[in-house]
Coordinates of C-alpha atoms in Angstrom, one line a residue:
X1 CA -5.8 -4.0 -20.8
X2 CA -6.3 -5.2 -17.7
X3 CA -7.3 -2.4 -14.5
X4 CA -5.2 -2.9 -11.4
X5 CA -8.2 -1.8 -9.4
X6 CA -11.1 -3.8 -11.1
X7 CA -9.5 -7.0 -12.5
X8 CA -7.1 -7.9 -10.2
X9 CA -8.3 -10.4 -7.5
X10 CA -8.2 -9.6 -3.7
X11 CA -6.5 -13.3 -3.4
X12 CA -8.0 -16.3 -2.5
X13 CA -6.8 -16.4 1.5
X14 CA -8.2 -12.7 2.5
X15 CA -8.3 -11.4 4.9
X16 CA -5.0 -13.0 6.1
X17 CA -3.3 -13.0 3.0
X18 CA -4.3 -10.4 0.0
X19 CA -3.0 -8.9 -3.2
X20 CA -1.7 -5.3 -3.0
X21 CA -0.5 -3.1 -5.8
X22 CA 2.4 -0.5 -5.5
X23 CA 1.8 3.0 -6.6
X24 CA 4.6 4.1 -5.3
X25 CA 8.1 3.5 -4.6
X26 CA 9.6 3.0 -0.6
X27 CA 11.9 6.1 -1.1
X28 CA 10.2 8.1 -3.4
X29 CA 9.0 12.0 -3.8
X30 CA 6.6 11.4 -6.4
X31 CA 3.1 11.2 -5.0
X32 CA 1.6 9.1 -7.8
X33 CA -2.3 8.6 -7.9
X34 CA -4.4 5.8 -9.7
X35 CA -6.6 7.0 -12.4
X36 CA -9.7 5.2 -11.9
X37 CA -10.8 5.1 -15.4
X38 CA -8.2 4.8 -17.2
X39 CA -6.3 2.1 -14.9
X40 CA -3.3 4.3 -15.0
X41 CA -0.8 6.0 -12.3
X42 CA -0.7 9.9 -12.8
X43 CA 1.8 12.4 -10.8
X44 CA -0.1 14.1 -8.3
X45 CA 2.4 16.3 -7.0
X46 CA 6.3 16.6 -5.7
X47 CA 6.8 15.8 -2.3
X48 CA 8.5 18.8 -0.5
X49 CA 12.1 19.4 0.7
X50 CA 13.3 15.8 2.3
X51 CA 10.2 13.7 2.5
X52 CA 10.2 10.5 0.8
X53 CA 7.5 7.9 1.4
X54 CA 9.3 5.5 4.3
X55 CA 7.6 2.4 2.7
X56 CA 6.4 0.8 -0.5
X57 CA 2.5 2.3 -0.5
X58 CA -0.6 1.2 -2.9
X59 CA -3.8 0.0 -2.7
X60 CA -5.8 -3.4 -2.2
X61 CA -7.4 -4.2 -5.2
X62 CA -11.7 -4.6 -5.4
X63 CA -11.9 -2.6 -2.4
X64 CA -13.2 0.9 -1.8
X65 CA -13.0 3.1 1.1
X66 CA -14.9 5.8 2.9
X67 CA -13.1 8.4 0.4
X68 CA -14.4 6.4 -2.5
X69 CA -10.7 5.5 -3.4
X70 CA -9.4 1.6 -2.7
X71 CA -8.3 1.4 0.4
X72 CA -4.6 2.7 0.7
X73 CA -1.8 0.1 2.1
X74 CA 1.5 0.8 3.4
X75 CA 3.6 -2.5 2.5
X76 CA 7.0 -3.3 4.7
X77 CA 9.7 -5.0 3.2
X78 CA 13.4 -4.5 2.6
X79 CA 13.8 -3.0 -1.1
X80 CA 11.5 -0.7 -2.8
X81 CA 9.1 -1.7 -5.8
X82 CA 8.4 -0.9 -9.5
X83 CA 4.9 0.9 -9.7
X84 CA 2.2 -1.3 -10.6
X85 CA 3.9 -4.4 -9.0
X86 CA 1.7 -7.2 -7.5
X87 CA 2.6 -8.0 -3.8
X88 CA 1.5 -10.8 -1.5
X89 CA 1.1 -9.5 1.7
X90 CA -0.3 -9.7 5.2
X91 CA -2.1 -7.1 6.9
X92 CA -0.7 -6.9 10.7
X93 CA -2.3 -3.4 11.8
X94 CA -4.2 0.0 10.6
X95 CA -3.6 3.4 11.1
X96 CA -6.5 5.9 11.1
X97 CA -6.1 9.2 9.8
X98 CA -8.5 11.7 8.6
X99 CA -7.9 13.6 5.1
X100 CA -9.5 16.8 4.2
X101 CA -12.2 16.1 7.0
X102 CA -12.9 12.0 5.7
X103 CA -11.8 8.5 7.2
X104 CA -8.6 7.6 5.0
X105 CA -7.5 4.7 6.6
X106 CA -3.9 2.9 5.7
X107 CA -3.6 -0.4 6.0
X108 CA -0.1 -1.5 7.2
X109 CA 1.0 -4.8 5.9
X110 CA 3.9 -7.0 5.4
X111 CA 5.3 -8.5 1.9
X112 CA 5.0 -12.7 2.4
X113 CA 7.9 -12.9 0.0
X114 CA 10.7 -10.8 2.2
X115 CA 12.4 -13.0 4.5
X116 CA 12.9 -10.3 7.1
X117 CA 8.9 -9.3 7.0
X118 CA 6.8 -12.5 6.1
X119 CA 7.3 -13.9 10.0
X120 CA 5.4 -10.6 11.2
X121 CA 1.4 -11.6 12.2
X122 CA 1.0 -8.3 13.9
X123 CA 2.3 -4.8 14.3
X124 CA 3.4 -5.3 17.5
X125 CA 5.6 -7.5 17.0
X126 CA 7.7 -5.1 14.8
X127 CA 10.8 -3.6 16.1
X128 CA 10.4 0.2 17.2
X129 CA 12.4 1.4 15.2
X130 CA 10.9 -0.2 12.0
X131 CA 7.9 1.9 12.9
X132 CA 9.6 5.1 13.3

């Protein structure tokens, strides 16, 4: 079996262009997790009341982050994703955010395959309210 996080290359054209992997949905509640031995997504939790994740979110695979997870990536594209998909995407910007007292950065990207993304280089390009 192969393991998203191990196996799966970065792509050939990082750091402009690189492979991420969905754990979860744009739209969902479910806070999935990757189980790093295993090579599997586990629930974590229920998101409360009306909270749903605004974007697709995973990780960059053969990377690994101050909080000894892959580093986390927010992908922005029209429709949401299965779990486990394989994106192309371009990193335009990074937010920085602390998480129980540790650097948990999140990358924010675009997916290269959405026709109203893929023309984004940089997050400031983006429309306000995309970012809102």
């Amino acid at each position: 079996m192969v393991h998203p996080w191990h196996d799966v290359p970065i792509g050939d054209n990082s750091p402009n262009e690189i492979i991420a992997i969905v754990e979860i949905a744009k739209g969902s509640k479910v806070k999935y997790e990757l189980d790093k031995d295993l090579g599997m997504l586990k629930v974590d939790r229920i998101l409360y009341s009306s909270v749903v994740y605004p974007a697709n979110y995973g990780f960059i695979p053969r990377t690994l982050g101050d909080d000894d997870d892959p580093l986390d990536v927010l992908i922005l594209m029209q429709e949401p994703v299965d779990n486990l998909s394989i994106l192309r995407v371009r990193p335009i910007g990074m937010m920085a955010m602390l998480d129980q007292g540790q650097n948990d950065e999140k990358i924010i990207s675009v997916h290269l395959d959405d026709p109203e993304y893929r023309s984004f280089a940089h997050i400031q390009e983006l429309p306000l309210h995309r970012l809102s």
